[in-house]
Tab-separated table of C-alpha atoms in Angstrom:
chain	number	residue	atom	x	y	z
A	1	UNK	CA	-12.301	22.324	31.152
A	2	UNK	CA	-14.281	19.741	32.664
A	3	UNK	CA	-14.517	16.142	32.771
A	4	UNK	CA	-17.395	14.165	30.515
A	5	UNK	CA	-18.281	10.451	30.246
A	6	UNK	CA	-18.226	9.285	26.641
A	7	UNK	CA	-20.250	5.882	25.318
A	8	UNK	CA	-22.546	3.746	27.685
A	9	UNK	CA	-22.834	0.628	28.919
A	10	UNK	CA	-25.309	-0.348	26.670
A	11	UNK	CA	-26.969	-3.398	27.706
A	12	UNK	CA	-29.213	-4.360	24.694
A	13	UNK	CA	-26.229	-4.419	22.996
A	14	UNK	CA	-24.746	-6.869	25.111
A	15	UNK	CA	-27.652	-8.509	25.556
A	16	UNK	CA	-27.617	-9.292	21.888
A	17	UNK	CA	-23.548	-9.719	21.442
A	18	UNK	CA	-24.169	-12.477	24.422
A	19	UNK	CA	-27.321	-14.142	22.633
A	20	UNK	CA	-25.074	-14.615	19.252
A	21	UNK	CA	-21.950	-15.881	21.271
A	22	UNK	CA	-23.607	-18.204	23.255
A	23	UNK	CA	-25.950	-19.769	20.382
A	24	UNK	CA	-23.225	-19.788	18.045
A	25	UNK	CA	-20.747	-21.841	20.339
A	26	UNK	CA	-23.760	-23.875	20.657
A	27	UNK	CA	-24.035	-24.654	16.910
A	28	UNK	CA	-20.335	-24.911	16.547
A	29	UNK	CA	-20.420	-27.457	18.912
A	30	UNK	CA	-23.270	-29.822	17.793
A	31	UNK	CA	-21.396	-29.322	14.271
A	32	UNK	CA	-18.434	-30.984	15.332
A	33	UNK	CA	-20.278	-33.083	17.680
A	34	UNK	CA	-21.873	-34.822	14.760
A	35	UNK	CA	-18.778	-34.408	12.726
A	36	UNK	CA	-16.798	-36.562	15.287
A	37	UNK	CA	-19.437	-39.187	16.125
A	38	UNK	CA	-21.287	-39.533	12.734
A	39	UNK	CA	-18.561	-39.378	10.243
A	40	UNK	CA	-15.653	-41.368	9.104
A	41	UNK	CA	-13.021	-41.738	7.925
A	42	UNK	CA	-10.568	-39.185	9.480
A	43	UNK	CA	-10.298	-36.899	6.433
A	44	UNK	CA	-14.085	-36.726	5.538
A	45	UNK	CA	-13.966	-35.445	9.374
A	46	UNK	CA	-11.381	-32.708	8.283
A	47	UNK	CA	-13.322	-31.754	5.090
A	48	UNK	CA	-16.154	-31.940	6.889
A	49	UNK	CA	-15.183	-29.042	9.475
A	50	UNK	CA	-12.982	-26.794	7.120
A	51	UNK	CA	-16.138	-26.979	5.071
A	52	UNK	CA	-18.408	-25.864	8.090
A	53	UNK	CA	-15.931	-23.191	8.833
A	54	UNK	CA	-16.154	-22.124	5.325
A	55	UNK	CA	-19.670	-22.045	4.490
A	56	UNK	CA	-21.289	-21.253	7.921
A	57	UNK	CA	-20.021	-17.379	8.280
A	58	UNK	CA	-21.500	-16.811	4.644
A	59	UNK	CA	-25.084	-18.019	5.784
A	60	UNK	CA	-24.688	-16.368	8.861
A	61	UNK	CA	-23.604	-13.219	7.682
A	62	UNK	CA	-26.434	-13.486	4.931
A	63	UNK	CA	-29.398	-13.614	7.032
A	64	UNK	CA	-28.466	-11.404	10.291
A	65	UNK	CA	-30.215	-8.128	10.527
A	66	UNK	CA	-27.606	-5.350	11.443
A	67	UNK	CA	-24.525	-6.787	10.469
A	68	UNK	CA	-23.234	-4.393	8.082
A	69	UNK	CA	-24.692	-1.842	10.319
A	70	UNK	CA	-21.850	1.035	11.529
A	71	UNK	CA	-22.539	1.116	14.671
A	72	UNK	CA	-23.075	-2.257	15.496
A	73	UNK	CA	-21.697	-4.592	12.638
A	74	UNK	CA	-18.539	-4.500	14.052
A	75	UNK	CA	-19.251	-6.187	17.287
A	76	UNK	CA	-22.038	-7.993	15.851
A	77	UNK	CA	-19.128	-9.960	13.232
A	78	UNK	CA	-16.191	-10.251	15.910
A	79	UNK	CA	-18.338	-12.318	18.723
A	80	UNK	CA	-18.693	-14.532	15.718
A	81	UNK	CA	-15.585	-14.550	14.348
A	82	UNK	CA	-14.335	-15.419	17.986
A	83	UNK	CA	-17.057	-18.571	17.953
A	84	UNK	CA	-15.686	-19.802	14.856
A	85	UNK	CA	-11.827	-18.887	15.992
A	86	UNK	CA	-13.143	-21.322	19.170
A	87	UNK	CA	-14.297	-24.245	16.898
A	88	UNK	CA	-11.181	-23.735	15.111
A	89	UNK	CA	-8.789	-24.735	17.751
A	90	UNK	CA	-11.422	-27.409	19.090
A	91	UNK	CA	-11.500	-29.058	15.766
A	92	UNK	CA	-7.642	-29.008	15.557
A	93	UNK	CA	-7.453	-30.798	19.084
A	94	UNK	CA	-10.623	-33.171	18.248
A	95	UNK	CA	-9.536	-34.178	15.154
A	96	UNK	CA	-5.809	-35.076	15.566
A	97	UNK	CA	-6.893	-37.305	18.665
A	98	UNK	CA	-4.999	-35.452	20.995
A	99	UNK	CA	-7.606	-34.337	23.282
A	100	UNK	CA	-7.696	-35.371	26.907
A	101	UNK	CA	-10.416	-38.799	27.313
A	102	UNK	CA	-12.288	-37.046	30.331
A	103	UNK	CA	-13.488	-34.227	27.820
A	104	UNK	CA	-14.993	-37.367	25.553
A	105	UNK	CA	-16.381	-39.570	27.841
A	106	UNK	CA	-20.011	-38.611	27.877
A	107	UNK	CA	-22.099	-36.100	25.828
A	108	UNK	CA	-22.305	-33.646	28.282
A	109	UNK	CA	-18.728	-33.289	29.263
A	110	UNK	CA	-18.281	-33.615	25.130
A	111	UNK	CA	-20.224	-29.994	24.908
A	112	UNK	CA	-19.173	-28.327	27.594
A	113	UNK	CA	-15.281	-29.092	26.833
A	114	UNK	CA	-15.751	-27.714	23.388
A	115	UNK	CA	-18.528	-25.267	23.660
A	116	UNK	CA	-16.269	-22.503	25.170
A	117	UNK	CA	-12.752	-20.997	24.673
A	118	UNK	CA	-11.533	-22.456	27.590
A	119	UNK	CA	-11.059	-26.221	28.778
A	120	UNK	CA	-12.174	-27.744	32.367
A	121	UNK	CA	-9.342	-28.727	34.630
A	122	UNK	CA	-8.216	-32.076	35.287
A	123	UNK	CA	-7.614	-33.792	38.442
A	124	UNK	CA	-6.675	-37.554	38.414
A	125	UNK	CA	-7.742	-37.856	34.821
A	126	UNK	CA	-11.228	-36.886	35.636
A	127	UNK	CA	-12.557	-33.094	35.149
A	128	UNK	CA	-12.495	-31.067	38.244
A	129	UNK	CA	-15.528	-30.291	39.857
A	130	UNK	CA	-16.012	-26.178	40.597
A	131	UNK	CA	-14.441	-24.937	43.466
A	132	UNK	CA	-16.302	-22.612	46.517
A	133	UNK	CA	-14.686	-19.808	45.415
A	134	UNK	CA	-14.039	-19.698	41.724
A	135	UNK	CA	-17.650	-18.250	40.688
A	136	UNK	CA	-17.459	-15.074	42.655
A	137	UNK	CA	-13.404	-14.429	41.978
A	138	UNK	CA	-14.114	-14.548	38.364
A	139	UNK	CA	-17.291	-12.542	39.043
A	140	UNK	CA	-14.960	-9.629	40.440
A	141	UNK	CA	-12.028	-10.054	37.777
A	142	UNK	CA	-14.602	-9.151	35.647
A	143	UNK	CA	-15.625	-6.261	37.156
A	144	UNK	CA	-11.702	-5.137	37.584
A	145	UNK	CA	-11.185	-5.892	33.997
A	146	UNK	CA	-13.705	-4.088	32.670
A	147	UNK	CA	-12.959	-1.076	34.941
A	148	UNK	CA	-9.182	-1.048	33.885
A	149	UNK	CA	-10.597	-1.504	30.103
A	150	UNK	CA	-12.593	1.659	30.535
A	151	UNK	CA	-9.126	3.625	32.026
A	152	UNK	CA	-7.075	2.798	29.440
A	153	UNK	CA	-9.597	3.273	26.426
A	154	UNK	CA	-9.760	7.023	27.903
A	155	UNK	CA	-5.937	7.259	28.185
A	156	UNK	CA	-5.764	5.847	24.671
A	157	UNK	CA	-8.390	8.360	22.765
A	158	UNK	CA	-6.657	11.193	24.745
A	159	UNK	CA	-2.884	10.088	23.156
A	160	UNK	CA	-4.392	9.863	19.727
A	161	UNK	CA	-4.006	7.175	17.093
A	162	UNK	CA	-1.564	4.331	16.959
A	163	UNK	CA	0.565	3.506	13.935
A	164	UNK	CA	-1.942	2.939	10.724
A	165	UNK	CA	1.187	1.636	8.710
A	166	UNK	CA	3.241	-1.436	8.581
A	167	UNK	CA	6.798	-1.061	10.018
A	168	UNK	CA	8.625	-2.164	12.771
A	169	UNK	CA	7.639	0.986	14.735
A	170	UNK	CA	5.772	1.694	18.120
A	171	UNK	CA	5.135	4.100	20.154
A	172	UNK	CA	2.550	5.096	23.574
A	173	UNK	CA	-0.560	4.629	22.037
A	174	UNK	CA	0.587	0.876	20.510
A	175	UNK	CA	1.820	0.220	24.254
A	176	UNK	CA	-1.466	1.125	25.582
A	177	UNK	CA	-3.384	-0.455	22.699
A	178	UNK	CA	-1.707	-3.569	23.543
A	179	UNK	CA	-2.924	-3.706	26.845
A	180	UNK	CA	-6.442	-2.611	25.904
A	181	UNK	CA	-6.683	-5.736	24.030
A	182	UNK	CA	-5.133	-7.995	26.755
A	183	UNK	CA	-8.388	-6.616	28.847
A	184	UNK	CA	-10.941	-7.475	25.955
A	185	UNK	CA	-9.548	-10.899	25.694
A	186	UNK	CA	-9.231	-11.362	29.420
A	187	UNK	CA	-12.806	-10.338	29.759
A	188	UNK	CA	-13.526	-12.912	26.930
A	189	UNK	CA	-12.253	-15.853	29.298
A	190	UNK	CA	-13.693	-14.564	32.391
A	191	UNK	CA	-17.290	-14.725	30.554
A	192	UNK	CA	-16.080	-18.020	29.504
A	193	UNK	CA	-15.310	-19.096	33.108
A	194	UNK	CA	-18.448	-17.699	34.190
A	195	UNK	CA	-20.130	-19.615	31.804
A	196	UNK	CA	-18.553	-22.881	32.652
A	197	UNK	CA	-18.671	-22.494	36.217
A	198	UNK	CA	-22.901	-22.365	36.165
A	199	UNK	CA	-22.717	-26.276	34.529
A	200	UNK	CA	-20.244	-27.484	37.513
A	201	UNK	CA	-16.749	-27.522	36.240
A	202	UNK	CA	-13.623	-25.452	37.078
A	203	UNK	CA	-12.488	-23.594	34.211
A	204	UNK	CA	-9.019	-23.490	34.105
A	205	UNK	CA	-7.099	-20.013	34.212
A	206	UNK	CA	-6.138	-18.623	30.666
A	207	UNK	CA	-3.575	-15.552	31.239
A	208	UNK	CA	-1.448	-15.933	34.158
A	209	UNK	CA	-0.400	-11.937	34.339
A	210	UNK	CA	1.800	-11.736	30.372
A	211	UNK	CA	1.832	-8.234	30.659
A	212	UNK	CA	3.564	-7.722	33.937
A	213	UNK	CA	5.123	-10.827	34.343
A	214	UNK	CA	6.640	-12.066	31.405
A	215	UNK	CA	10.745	-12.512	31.877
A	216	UNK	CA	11.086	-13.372	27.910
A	217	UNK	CA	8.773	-13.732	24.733
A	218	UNK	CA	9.563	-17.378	25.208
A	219	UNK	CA	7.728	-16.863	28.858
A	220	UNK	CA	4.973	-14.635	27.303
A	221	UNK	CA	4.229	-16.935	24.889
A	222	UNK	CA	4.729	-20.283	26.705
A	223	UNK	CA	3.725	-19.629	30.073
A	224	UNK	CA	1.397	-16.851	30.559
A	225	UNK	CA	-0.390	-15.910	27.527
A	226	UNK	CA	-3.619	-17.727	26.510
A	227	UNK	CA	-3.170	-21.250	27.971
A	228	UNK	CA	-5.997	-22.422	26.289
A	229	UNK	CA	-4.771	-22.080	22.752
A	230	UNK	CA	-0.662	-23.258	24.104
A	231	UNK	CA	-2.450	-26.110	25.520
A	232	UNK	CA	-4.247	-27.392	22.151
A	233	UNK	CA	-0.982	-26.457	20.087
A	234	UNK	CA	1.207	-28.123	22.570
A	235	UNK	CA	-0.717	-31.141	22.617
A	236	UNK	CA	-2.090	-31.367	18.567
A	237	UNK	CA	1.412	-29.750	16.715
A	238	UNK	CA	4.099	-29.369	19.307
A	239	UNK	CA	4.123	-33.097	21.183
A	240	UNK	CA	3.763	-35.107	17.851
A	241	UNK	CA	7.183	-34.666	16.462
A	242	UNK	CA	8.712	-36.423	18.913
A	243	UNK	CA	6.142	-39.219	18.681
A	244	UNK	CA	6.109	-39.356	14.719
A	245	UNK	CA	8.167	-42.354	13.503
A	246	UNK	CA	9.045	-40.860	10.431
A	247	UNK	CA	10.863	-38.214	12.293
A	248	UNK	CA	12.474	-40.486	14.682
A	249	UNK	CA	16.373	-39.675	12.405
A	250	UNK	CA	15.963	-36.168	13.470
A	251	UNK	CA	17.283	-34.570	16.918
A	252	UNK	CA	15.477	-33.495	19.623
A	253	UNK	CA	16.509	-29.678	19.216
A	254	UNK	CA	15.403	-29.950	15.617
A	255	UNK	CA	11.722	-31.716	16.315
A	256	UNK	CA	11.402	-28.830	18.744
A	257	UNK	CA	12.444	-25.992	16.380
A	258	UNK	CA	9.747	-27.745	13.240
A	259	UNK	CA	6.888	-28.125	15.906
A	260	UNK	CA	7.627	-24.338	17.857
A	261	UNK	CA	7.908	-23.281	13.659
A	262	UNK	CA	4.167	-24.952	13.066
A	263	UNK	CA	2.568	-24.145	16.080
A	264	UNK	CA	3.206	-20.636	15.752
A	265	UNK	CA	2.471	-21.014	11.657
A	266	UNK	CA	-1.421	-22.226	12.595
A	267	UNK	CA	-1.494	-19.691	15.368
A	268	UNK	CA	-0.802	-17.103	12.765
A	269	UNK	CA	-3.497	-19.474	9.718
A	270	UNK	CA	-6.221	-19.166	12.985
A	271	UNK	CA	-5.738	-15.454	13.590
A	272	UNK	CA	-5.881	-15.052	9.864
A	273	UNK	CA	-9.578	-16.555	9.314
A	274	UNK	CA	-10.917	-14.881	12.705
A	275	UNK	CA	-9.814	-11.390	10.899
A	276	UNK	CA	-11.000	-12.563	7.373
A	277	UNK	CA	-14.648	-13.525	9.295
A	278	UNK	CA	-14.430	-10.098	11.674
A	279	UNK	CA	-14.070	-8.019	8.696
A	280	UNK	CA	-16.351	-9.618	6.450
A	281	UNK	CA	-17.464	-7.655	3.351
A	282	UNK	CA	-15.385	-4.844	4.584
A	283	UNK	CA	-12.024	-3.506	3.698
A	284	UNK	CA	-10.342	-2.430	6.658
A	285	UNK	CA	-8.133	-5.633	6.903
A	286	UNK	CA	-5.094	-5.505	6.109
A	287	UNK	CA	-4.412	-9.435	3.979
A	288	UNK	CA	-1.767	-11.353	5.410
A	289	UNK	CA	-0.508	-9.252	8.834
A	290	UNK	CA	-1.846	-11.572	11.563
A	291	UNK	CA	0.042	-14.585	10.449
A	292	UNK	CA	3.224	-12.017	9.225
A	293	UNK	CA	3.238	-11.315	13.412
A	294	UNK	CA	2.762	-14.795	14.436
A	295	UNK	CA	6.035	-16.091	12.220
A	296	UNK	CA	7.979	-13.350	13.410
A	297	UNK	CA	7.186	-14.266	17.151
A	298	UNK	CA	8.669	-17.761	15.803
A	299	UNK	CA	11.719	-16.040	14.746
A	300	UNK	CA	11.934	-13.814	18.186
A	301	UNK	CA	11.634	-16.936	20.490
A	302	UNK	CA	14.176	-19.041	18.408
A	303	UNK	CA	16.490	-16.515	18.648
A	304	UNK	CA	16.276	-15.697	21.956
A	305	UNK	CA	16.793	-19.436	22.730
A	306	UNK	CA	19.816	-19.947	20.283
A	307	UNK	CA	21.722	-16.672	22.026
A	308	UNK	CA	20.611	-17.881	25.773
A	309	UNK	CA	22.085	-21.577	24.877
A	310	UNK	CA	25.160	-19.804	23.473
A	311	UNK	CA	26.001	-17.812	26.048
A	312	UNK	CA	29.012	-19.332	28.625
A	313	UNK	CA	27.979	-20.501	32.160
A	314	UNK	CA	28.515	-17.432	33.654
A	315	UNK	CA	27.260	-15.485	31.572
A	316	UNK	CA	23.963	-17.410	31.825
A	317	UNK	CA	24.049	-16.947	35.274
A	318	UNK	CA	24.180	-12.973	35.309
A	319	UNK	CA	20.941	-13.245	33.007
A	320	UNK	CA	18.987	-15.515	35.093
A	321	UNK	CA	19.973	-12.848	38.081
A	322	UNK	CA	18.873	-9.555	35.978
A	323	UNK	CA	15.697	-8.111	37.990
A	324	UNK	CA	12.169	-8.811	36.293
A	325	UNK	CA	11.304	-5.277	35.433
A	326	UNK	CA	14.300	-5.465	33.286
A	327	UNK	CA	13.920	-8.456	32.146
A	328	UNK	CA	10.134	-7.533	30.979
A	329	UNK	CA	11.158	-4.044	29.424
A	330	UNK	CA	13.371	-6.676	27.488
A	331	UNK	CA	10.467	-9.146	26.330
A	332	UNK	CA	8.548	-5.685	25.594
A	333	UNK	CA	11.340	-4.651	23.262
A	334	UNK	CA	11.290	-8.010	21.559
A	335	UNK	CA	7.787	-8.344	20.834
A	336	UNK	CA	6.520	-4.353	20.134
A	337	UNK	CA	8.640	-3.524	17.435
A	338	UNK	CA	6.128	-6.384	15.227
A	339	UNK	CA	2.897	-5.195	16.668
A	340	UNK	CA	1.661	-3.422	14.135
A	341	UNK	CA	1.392	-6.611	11.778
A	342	UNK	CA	-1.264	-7.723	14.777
A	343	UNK	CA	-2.551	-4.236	16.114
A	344	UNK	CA	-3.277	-2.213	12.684
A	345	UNK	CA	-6.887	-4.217	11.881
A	346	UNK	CA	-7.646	-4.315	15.745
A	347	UNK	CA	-7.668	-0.819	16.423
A	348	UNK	CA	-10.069	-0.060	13.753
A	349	UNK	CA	-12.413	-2.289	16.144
A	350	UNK	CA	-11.280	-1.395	19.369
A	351	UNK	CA	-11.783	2.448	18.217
A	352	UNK	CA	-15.437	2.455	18.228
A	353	UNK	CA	-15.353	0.647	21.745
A	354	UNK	CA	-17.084	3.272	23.862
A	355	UNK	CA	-20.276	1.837	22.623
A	356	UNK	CA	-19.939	-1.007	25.370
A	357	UNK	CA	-17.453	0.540	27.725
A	358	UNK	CA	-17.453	4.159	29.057
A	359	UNK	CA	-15.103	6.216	28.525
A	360	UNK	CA	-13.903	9.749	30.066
A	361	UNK	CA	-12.413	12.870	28.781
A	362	UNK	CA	-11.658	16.299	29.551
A	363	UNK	CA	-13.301	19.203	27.064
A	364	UNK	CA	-13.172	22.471	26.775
């Protein structure tokens, strides 16, 4: 036996996948640009974007060369699928006013607040400028990433194929698929940061360690896993129904459990139209799973909270005390057994990866 490298960097690729993300996010954001400063009322503003996000992936994906291609296609649609799964949350925060003022208050801070799938840090209600360091630290969690990405994409080839069927079963290579696609992602923000940090402003951190950390689903969800997106359902879905008037008979645990219930709902309605545009004229999506594993996580967090609030004092106290490697084992076993409903489209992607990330493998 001996050990060969598999795929290639290759840059052209990337040079091309960067050229389409960046000019899309671009168009995206002039689109709603104009949308929020040009049209009124409210509504037309909301017709006006679902209808962008509707008929902008058909023109797109009618006049690029090489986007049914085999090889490339793939990549080519999900960079921009993830533009238009950007403008999606942006218009959700835009357009139900709940966006911070600094990102508004002149055009430039308008674009570069929504042209990328992070948001700026605030600091005393203005956006924080970029610190010494954060350039060169995101620079080298880059690197890391993409090292760690190119690891676990050989571990996962050499265990073989992860469940191609719905059920509520996992197994290794889910585990390690699951991680594979925390790297992609994280690699997504640190680009994103990178980005952000040329034009001046600190781009705020977007996973905060889920897959090592997390003590709960409620804490992987919440707390660690893609701030960006908790941040614009916290503040556009989650915040209103306690501020609604018309909701003002209902309790405080019940606003919580209707806002958690429609946060994770558009979570699942976003996911859905990024996998609709990524798999474009194809048929290797499977309808309806993304937002089946977003409702469920509703359903895992709820009921972890209703048995934590039930338990007696003590009781609560010997969970709070259990050590965090059990504790994440725990928050693994809550949210793995629904993975397939989010992991059986990805993998079809994520498969044909060694195009832009080595891989390595012993042959015979």
């Amino acid at each position: 036996q001996m050990l060969v490298v598999r795929g290639a960097l290759h840059p052209e690729l990337w040079g091309v996948l960067f050229v389409l993300d960046v000019s899309s996010l671009f168009i995206n954001t002039v689109a709603l640009y104009v949308t929020w400063n040009f049209i009124r009322p409210r509504f037309l503003q909301i017709f006006a974007m679902l209808l962008w996000m509707w008929v902008w992936p058909v023109i797109v994906f009618s006049t690029i060369p090489y986007i049914d291609d085999p090889s490339y296609g793939t990549f080519l649609r999900f960079t921009f699928a993830m533009a238009q799964f950007v403008v999606f949350f942006h218009s959700l925060d835009l357009l139900t006013a709940s966006f911070p003022e600094p990102f508004l208050r002149t055009r430039r801070s308008f674009f570069l607040s929504h042209m990328f799938a992070i948001s700026p840090e605030i600091t005393k209600n203005n956006i924080s400028p970029l610190q010494p360091h954060t350039f060169v630290a995101t620079l080298i969690s880059t690197v890391l990433h993409y090292t760690a990405l190119s690891i676990l994409l050989s571990l996962w080839h050499h265990i073989g194929e992860p469940v191609s069927s719905l059920g509520f079963t996992w197994n290794a290579a889910n585990v390690c698929l699951g991680f594979i696609f925390f790297l992609f992602l994280s690699i997504f923000f640190d680009l994103h940061r990178l980005y952000m940090s040329l034009f001046g402003y600190e781009p705020q951190v977007c996973m905060r360690n889920p897959m090592l950390l997390s003590s709960s689903a409620s804490d992987f969800w919440g707390r660690r896993w893609n701030l960006w997106i908790h941040g614009v359902l916290k503040r556009a879905v989650f915040e209103p129904m306690f501020k609604l008037p018309y909701l003002s008979t209902l309790s405080k645990a019940t606003k919580a459990i209707v806002g958690s219930f429609l946060a994770f709902l558009l979570s699942g309605i976003a996911h859905e139209y990024l996998a609709r545009v990524a798999f474009f004229h194809t048929t290797e999506y499977a309808s309806s799973t993304m937002l089946l594993f977003f409702v469920s996580q509703f359903f895992v967090c709820s009921g972890e909270r209703i048995c934590y609030h039930a338990l007696p004092a003590f009781a609560k106290n010997l969970v709070d005390r259990v050590p965090q490697p059990i504790k994440l084992v725990l928050a693994y076993l809550e949210i793995l057994p629904f993975s397939p409903f989010f992991l059986i489209s990805m993998h079809t992607m994520f498969a044909k990866l060694n195009q832009l990330v080595p891989t390595i493998a012993w042959v015979d």
